[in-house]
PDB file of C-alpha atoms in Angstrom:
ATOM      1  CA  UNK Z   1     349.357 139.427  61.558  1.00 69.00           C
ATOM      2  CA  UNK Z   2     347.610 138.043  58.730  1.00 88.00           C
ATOM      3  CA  UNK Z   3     345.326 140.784  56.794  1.00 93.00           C
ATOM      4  CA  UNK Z   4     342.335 139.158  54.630  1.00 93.00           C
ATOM      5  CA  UNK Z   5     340.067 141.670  52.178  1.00 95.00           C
ATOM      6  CA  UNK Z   6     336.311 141.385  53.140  1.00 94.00           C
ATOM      7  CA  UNK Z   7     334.786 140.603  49.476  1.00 94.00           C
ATOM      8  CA  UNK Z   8     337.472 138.318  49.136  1.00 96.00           C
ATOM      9  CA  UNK Z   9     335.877 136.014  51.915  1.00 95.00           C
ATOM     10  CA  UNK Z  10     333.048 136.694  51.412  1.00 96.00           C
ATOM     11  CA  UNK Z  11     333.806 135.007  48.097  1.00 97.00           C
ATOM     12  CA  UNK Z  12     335.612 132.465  49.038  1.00 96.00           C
ATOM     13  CA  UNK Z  13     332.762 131.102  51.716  1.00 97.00           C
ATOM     14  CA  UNK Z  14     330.308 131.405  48.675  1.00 97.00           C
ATOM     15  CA  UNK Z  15     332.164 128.657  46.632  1.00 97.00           C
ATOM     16  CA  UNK Z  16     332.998 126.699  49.247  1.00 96.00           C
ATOM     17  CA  UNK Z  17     328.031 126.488  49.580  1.00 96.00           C
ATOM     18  CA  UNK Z  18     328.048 124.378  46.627  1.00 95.00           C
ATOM     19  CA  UNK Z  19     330.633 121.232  47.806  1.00 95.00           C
ATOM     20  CA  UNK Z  20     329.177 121.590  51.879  1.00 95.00           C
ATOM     21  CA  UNK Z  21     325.806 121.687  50.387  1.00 91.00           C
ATOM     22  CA  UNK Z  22     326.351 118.026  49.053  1.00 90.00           C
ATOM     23  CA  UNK Z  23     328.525 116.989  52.151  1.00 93.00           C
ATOM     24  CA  UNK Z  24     325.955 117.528  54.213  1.00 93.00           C
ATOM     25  CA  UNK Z  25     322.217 117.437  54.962  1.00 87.00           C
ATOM     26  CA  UNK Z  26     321.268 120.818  55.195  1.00 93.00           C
ATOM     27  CA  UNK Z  27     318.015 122.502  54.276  1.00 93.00           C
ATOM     28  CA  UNK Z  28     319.716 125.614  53.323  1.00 94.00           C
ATOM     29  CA  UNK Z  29     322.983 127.376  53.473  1.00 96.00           C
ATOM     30  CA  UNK Z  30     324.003 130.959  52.580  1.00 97.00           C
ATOM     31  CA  UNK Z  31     326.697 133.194  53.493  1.00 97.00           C
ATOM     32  CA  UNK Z  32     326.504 134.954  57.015  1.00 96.00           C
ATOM     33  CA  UNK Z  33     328.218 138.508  57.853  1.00 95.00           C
ATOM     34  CA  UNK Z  34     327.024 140.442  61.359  1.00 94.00           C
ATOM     35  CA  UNK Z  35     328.858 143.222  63.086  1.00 93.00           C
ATOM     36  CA  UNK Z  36     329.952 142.551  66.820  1.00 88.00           C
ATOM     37  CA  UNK Z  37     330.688 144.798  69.700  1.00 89.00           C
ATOM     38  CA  UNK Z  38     333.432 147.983  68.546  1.00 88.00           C
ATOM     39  CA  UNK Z  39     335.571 146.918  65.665  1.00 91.00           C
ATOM     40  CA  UNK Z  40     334.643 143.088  65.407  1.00 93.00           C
ATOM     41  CA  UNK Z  41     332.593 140.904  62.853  1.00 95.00           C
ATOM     42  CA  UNK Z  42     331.374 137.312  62.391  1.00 96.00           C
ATOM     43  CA  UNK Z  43     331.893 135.769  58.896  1.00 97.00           C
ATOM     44  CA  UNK Z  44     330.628 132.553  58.445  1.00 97.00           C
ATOM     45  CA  UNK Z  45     327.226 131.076  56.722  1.00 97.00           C
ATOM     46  CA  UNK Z  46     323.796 130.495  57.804  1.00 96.00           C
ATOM     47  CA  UNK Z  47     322.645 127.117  58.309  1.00 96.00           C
ATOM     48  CA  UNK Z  48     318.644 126.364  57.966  1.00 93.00           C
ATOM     49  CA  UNK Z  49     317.930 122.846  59.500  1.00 90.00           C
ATOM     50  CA  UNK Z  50     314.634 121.476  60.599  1.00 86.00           C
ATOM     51  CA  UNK Z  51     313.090 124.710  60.621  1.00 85.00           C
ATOM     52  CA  UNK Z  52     315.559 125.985  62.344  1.00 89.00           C
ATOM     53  CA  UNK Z  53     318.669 128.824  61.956  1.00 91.00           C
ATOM     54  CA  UNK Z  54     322.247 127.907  62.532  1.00 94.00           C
ATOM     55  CA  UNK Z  55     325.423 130.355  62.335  1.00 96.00           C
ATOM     56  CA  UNK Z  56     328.728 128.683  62.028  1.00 97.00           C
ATOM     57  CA  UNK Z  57     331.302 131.852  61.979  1.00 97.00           C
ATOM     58  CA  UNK Z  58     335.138 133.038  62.880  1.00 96.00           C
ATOM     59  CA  UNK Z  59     335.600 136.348  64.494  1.00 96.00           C
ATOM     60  CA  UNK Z  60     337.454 138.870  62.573  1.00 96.00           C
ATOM     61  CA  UNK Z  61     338.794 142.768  63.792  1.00 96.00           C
ATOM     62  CA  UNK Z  62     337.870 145.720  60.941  1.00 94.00           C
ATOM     63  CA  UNK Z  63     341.205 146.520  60.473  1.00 93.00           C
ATOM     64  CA  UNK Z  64     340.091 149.433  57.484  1.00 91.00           C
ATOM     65  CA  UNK Z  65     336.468 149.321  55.639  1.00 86.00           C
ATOM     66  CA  UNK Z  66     337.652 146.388  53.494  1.00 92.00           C
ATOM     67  CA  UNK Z  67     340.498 144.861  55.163  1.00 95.00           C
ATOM     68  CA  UNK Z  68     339.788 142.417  58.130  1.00 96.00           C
ATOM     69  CA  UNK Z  69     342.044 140.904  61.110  1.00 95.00           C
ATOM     70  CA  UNK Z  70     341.654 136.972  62.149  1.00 94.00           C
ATOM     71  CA  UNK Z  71     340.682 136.642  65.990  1.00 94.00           C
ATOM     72  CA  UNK Z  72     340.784 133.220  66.541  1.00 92.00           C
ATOM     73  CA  UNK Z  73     340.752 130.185  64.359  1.00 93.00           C
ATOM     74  CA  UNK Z  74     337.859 128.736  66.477  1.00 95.00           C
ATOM     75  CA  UNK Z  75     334.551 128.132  64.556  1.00 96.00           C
ATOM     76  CA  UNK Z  76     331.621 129.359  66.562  1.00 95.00           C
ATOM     77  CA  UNK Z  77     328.145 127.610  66.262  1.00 95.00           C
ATOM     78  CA  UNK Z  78     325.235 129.698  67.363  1.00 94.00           C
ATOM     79  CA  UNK Z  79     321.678 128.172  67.629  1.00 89.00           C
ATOM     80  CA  UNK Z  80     318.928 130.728  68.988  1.00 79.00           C
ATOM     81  CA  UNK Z  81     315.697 129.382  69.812  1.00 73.00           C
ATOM     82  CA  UNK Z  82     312.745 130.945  72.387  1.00 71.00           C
ATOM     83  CA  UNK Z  83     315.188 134.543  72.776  1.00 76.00           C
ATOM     84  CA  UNK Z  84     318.555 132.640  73.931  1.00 77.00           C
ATOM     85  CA  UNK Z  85     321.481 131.666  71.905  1.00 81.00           C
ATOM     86  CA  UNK Z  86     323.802 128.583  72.664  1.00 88.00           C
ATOM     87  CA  UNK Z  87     327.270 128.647  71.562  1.00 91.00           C
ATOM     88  CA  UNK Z  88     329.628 125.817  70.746  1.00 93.00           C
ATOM     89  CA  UNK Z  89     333.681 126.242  69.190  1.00 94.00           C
ATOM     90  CA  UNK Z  90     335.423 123.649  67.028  1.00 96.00           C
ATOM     91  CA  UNK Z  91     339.035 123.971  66.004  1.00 95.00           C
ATOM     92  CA  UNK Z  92     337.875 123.118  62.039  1.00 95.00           C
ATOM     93  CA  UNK Z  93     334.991 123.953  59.843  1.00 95.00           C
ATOM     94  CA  UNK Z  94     334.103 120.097  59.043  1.00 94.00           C
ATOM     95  CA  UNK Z  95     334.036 119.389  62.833  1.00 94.00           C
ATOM     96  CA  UNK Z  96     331.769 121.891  63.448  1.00 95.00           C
ATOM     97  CA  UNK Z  97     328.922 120.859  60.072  1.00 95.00           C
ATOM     98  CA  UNK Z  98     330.164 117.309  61.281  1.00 94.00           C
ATOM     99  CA  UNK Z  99     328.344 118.006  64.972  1.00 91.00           C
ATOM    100  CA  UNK Z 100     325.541 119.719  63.248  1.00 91.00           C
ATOM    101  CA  UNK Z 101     324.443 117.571  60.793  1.00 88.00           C
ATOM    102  CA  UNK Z 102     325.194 114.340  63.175  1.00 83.00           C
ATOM    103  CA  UNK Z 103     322.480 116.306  65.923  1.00 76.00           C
ATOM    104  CA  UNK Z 104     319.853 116.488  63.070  1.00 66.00           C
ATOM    105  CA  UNK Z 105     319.965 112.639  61.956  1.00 59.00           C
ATOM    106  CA  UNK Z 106     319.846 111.612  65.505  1.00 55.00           C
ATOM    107  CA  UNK Z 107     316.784 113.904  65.719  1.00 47.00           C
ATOM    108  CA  UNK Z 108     315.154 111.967  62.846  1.00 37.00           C
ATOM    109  CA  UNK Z 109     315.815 108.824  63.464  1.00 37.00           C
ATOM    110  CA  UNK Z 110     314.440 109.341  67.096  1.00 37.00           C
ATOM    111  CA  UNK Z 111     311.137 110.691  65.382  1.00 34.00           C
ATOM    112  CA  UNK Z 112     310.895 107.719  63.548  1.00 28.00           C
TER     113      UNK Z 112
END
């Protein structure tokens, strides 16, 4: 069982905006932190594309008030549009901004 400190992630996902941001062709990107249902939370970032709000996040069990338990390695991506929320998992985080950054070209090049 692998225990990983909150701020530390937190962190870490914050350094990581900077490279992704370049990788890919996102409006805007920030960090992302929500509470789930009992014990759980989703730690990921916030994706802004096309007017619209993407959350790309792993699960994680509180384990104390700072220390936090991995779930699954499966990176969720949640769109939410007109009250309803899709989900999609990816075994990797570059699959995942891969899919979503693919989806918005195709989007473009269709308007054009």
């Amino acid at each position: 069982m692998k225990i990983c400190m909150r701020n530390q992630l937190i962190e870490n996902l914050k350094s990581t905006i900077p490279r992704l941001s370049n990788k890919y062709h996102f409006d805007s990107m920030t960090t992302y932190l929500t509470k789930g249902q009992a014990d759980s939370l989703y730690i990921g970032y916030q994706i802004n594309l096309n007017t619209k709000d993407y959350y790309v996040y792993l699960p994680y069990m509180r384990y104390s008030e700072e220390a936090l338990i991995p779930l699954t390695p499966i990176w969720t991506l949640e769109s939410k549009s007109n009250n309803t929320s899709s989900f999609r998992g990816y075994d990797h985080l570059d699959n995942c901004l891969n899919a979503l950054d693919k989806s918005s070209s195709q989007r473009i090049n269709r308007a054009i």
